[in-house]
């Protein structure tokens, strides 16, 4: 347990304090994942196979999307630019956040994140505004993808464990998530303003080579592989200190999903024997916290990797926004 606590502290603080770690976050989390699996006593053949298989789909999606963006960059950019110019800019931003958030439950969080990257690459935004817009959008995608069992791994696991139907999560947390996604769209419309000349994140992507695309896909593979091992390694700690706590305590403790895989936490914490209110509190805590840091959710990983957003840049806006959303949902859970 001491080893796991040390690894948790390293994962939480090193990306923000050591530049070499920040610039090589994927490799760092891969190493920490292996260390956690050994420290937790769970490293075995089954976990190794699972950690090798889990990243395949997302890696292929990132690789294919990278190639498509390179080959069809100009027509796609022109199409998005034309649409954005036919309506007020703030309305366009709000619609992107809301539509991607809600559609992610159907097209998956991965595809929604890849579409987000394409849209961001052509919007007239400076770097600060782009980071803020990406973080808001990823919060929306992370929330919206949980409305159906095909949206993201967490929703798949929860519906399976609770023997729910396709619309189970929509009925359970939809009344909380859908208004949240709409509010995030309004927030983007209010906070994000266009600039006359683009000086944003995706300028670095102008001359992206095939080697750059391949290296990014490999980094994503290592990243997800590391997260799989990290989640499995921390299961003994979760089982000993977290399972069985009060639902509202769990709600706040689930801020751990900012650095751990929220699907793993959901699998460890949720049981069919729990009251509906407890399941609801656990889910909302996991879903919101997943947007606070880059490792917390697949859309964050894809967007940050493609748009060169550092851990510190993401956390500077993601943590305050996440805490604010958590506080609002907490009040709603208590009194409504």
XYZ file of C-alpha atoms in Angstrom:
336
model
C 0.000 0.000 0.000
C 2.876 2.378 0.756
C 4.252 1.780 -2.726
C 0.865 2.529 -4.296
C 0.503 5.754 -2.320
C 3.980 6.854 -3.461
C 3.110 6.063 -7.091
C -0.160 8.008 -6.754
C 1.705 11.059 -5.451
C 4.236 10.814 -8.283
C 1.442 10.613 -10.888
C -0.337 13.581 -9.333
C 2.607 15.952 -8.968
C 5.532 15.097 -11.269
C 3.781 16.116 -14.546
C 3.370 19.626 -13.109
C 6.784 20.027 -11.517
C 9.264 18.254 -13.817
C 9.383 19.475 -17.408
C 10.933 16.263 -18.729
C 7.991 14.304 -17.319
C 5.490 16.842 -18.651
C 6.927 16.584 -22.164
C 7.002 12.771 -22.039
C 3.745 12.144 -20.186
C 2.822 9.035 -22.166
C 6.071 7.215 -21.359
C 5.915 8.382 -17.733
C 2.401 6.989 -17.220
C 3.400 3.777 -18.970
C 6.256 3.319 -16.465
C 4.028 4.278 -13.513
C 1.396 1.803 -14.714
C 3.864 -1.070 -14.728
C 5.151 -0.009 -11.301
C 1.585 0.149 -9.897
C 0.732 -3.287 -11.291
C 3.778 -4.812 -9.571
C 3.249 -2.838 -6.342
C -0.401 -3.908 -6.227
C 0.544 -7.535 -6.827
C -1.740 -7.805 -9.855
C 0.777 -8.089 -12.688
C 0.082 -11.350 -14.492
C -0.402 -12.763 -17.969
C -4.102 -11.793 -18.097
C -3.392 -8.156 -17.194
C -0.541 -8.000 -19.699
C -2.800 -9.305 -22.488
C -5.577 -6.884 -21.500
C -3.185 -3.921 -21.395
C -1.863 -4.887 -24.835
C -5.373 -5.202 -26.299
C -7.108 -2.180 -24.712
C -5.146 0.503 -26.645
C -5.585 -1.082 -30.084
C -8.902 0.531 -31.090
C -8.047 4.032 -29.928
C -4.558 3.812 -31.446
C -5.966 2.766 -34.823
C -8.580 5.540 -34.611
C -5.924 8.143 -33.872
C -3.650 6.817 -36.636
C -6.415 6.735 -39.264
C -7.731 10.151 -38.225
C -4.216 11.599 -38.415
C -3.823 10.305 -41.957
C -7.276 11.555 -43.004
C -6.595 14.985 -41.530
C -3.330 15.122 -43.463
C -4.868 14.016 -46.769
C -8.137 15.990 -46.594
C -7.061 18.904 -44.436
C -7.916 21.681 -46.902
C -11.484 20.657 -47.906
C -12.391 19.805 -44.312
C -11.051 23.131 -43.071
C -12.964 25.012 -45.764
C -16.195 23.196 -44.905
C -15.931 23.963 -41.178
C -14.907 27.555 -41.863
C -17.923 28.080 -44.144
C -20.337 26.683 -41.558
C -18.830 28.780 -38.757
C -19.091 31.945 -40.867
C -22.800 31.444 -41.582
C -23.814 32.008 -37.954
C -22.684 34.085 -34.969
C -19.343 32.759 -33.731
C -20.561 32.303 -30.138
C -23.560 30.282 -31.361
C -21.277 28.054 -33.435
C -19.037 27.373 -30.405
C -22.037 26.550 -28.220
C -23.421 24.175 -30.843
C -20.074 22.391 -31.215
C -19.859 21.765 -27.460
C -23.495 20.672 -27.135
C -23.754 18.580 -30.310
C -20.442 16.765 -29.768
C -21.358 16.148 -26.133
C -24.718 14.588 -26.963
C -23.595 12.799 -30.138
C -20.630 11.210 -28.331
C -23.069 8.726 -26.785
C -23.781 7.456 -30.317
C -20.567 8.034 -32.283
C -18.329 7.264 -29.240
C -16.138 9.643 -27.265
C -13.140 8.798 -29.456
C -14.754 9.931 -32.703
C -16.216 13.012 -31.006
C -12.745 13.996 -29.795
C -11.258 13.544 -33.273
C -13.995 15.743 -34.763
C -13.262 18.330 -32.054
C -9.574 18.389 -33.000
C -10.465 18.997 -36.645
C -12.837 21.845 -35.770
C -10.377 23.495 -33.383
C -7.626 23.354 -35.995
C -9.430 25.876 -38.199
C -11.161 28.195 -35.725
C -9.778 31.738 -35.361
C -8.663 31.411 -31.735
C -5.479 32.225 -29.824
C -3.754 29.540 -27.779
C -5.359 30.453 -24.463
C -8.848 30.415 -25.986
C -8.234 27.133 -27.816
C -7.111 25.393 -24.618
C -10.163 26.675 -22.785
C -12.486 25.613 -25.615
C -10.923 22.144 -25.850
C -11.196 21.581 -22.087
C -14.859 22.684 -22.019
C -15.625 20.470 -25.028
C -13.903 17.445 -23.480
C -15.905 17.871 -20.284
C -19.018 17.850 -22.472
C -17.919 14.784 -24.451
C -16.942 12.915 -21.279
C -20.369 13.580 -19.746
C -22.439 12.964 -22.866
C -20.706 9.711 -23.833
C -22.051 8.097 -20.648
C -25.674 8.294 -21.805
C -25.500 4.984 -23.703
C -23.444 1.785 -23.266
C -21.614 2.383 -26.560
C -20.349 5.866 -25.753
C -17.338 4.996 -23.609
C -15.898 2.080 -21.565
C -17.338 3.374 -18.269
C -20.918 3.264 -19.525
C -20.383 -0.187 -21.044
C -19.104 -1.564 -17.740
C -21.840 0.053 -15.620
C -24.725 -1.149 -17.808
C -23.213 -4.651 -17.861
C -22.728 -4.803 -14.078
C -26.233 -3.509 -13.349
C -27.940 -5.580 -16.074
C -29.492 -2.403 -17.462
C -31.041 -1.888 -20.883
C -29.699 0.439 -23.594
C -31.466 3.464 -22.107
C -30.657 2.711 -18.442
C -28.020 5.440 -18.053
C -30.031 7.931 -20.070
C -32.871 7.520 -17.580
C -30.581 7.446 -14.530
C -28.230 10.380 -15.168
C -29.630 11.953 -18.341
C -31.624 14.588 -16.389
C -28.308 15.713 -14.849
C -25.984 15.290 -17.818
C -28.044 16.849 -20.618
C -28.537 20.204 -18.807
C -24.829 20.081 -17.864
C -23.804 19.694 -21.515
C -26.060 22.611 -22.507
C -24.601 24.814 -19.751
C -21.070 23.957 -20.940
C -22.084 25.075 -24.452
C -23.353 28.378 -23.078
C -20.143 28.766 -21.054
C -18.064 28.331 -24.224
C -20.190 30.910 -26.034
C -19.664 33.431 -23.237
C -15.970 32.867 -22.527
C -14.418 32.195 -25.938
C -13.851 35.058 -28.361
C -12.416 34.956 -31.912
C -9.227 36.703 -32.989
C -8.404 38.286 -36.339
C -5.294 36.139 -36.900
C -4.949 32.572 -35.702
C -2.145 32.031 -33.190
C -3.355 28.823 -31.628
C -2.421 25.246 -30.949
C -2.677 23.665 -34.333
C -0.118 25.821 -36.170
C 2.425 23.202 -35.173
C 0.362 20.710 -37.141
C 0.630 22.595 -40.433
C 3.490 20.491 -41.791
C 2.847 17.280 -39.857
C 4.795 14.407 -41.353
C 3.901 10.703 -41.526
C 6.534 10.133 -38.862
C 4.794 12.631 -36.547
C 1.476 10.826 -37.046
C 3.034 7.428 -36.312
C 4.906 8.658 -33.225
C 1.716 10.185 -31.817
C -0.161 6.899 -32.330
C 2.600 4.973 -30.533
C 2.502 7.440 -27.641
C -1.281 7.021 -27.368
C -0.815 3.237 -27.293
C 1.692 3.474 -24.426
C -0.522 6.013 -22.653
C -3.631 3.779 -22.653
C -1.593 0.689 -21.838
C -0.155 2.521 -18.837
C -3.620 3.666 -17.701
C -4.932 0.080 -17.871
C -2.131 -1.143 -15.637
C -2.426 1.892 -13.372
C -6.128 1.225 -12.799
C -5.587 -2.477 -12.143
C -2.645 -1.783 -9.830
C -4.700 0.568 -7.665
C -7.602 -1.868 -7.236
C -6.230 -3.276 -3.922
C -5.999 0.269 -2.529
C -9.532 1.056 -3.731
C -10.932 -2.165 -2.269
C -9.291 -1.544 1.105
C -9.905 2.162 1.659
C -12.692 3.338 -0.673
C -15.356 0.646 -1.172
C -18.136 0.955 1.376
C -17.734 4.659 2.084
C -20.709 7.027 2.186
C -21.993 7.956 -1.290
C -21.156 11.633 -0.861
C -17.651 10.827 0.372
C -17.227 8.583 -2.679
C -18.449 11.429 -4.860
C -15.493 13.604 -3.863
C -12.944 10.789 -3.574
C -13.716 9.947 -7.184
C -11.703 13.010 -8.131
C -9.044 10.279 -8.399
C -10.522 9.572 -11.839
C -8.690 12.716 -12.973
C -5.576 10.533 -13.060
C -6.959 6.993 -13.012
C -9.165 5.272 -15.557
C -12.765 6.044 -14.555
C -14.002 2.795 -16.087
C -11.763 0.837 -13.695
C -13.003 2.855 -10.729
C -16.607 2.302 -11.812
C -16.009 -1.440 -12.114
C -14.518 -1.534 -8.600
C -17.049 0.705 -6.854
C -20.482 0.043 -8.386
C -22.605 -2.905 -7.300
C -26.195 -3.959 -8.158
C -26.860 -4.027 -4.400
C -26.351 -0.258 -4.124
C -29.282 2.172 -3.926
C -29.955 4.166 -7.100
C -28.913 7.433 -5.424
C -25.505 6.001 -4.512
C -24.894 4.782 -8.076
C -25.933 8.183 -9.391
C -23.524 10.035 -7.060
C -20.619 7.727 -7.933
C -21.222 8.082 -11.675
C -21.462 11.871 -11.659
C -18.315 12.169 -9.529
C -16.385 9.932 -11.921
C -17.664 11.562 -15.107
C -16.968 15.153 -14.056
C -13.576 14.429 -12.485
C -12.424 12.701 -15.674
C -12.221 16.072 -17.429
C -9.943 17.758 -14.903
C -6.585 16.361 -16.078
C -5.333 14.844 -19.326
C -5.141 11.184 -18.151
C -8.706 11.307 -16.822
C -10.511 10.563 -20.080
C -9.887 9.332 -23.613
C -11.069 12.601 -25.294
C -8.558 14.536 -23.165
C -5.734 12.222 -24.217
C -6.571 12.484 -27.919
C -7.118 16.254 -27.935
C -4.071 17.095 -25.823
C -1.820 14.837 -27.888
C -2.988 16.150 -31.253
C -3.022 19.817 -30.197
C 0.144 19.805 -28.066
C -1.560 20.804 -24.804
C 0.646 20.240 -21.753
C -0.518 18.861 -18.398
C -0.006 22.229 -16.737
C -1.987 24.106 -19.388
C -4.879 21.660 -19.115
C -4.896 21.669 -15.302
C -4.832 25.467 -15.112
C -8.372 25.558 -16.493
C -9.577 21.972 -16.091
C -9.216 21.737 -12.307
C -11.129 24.947 -11.412
C -13.849 24.138 -13.958
C -14.132 20.561 -12.716
C -14.381 21.618 -9.067
C -17.059 24.163 -9.972
C -19.115 21.525 -11.845
C -18.642 19.020 -9.001
C -19.866 21.593 -6.482
C -22.985 22.359 -8.546
C -23.860 18.682 -9.017
C -23.210 18.024 -5.318
C -25.755 20.667 -4.320
C -28.233 19.234 -6.834
C -27.740 15.690 -5.474
C -28.238 16.902 -1.909
C -31.383 18.925 -2.405
C -33.169 17.684 -5.555
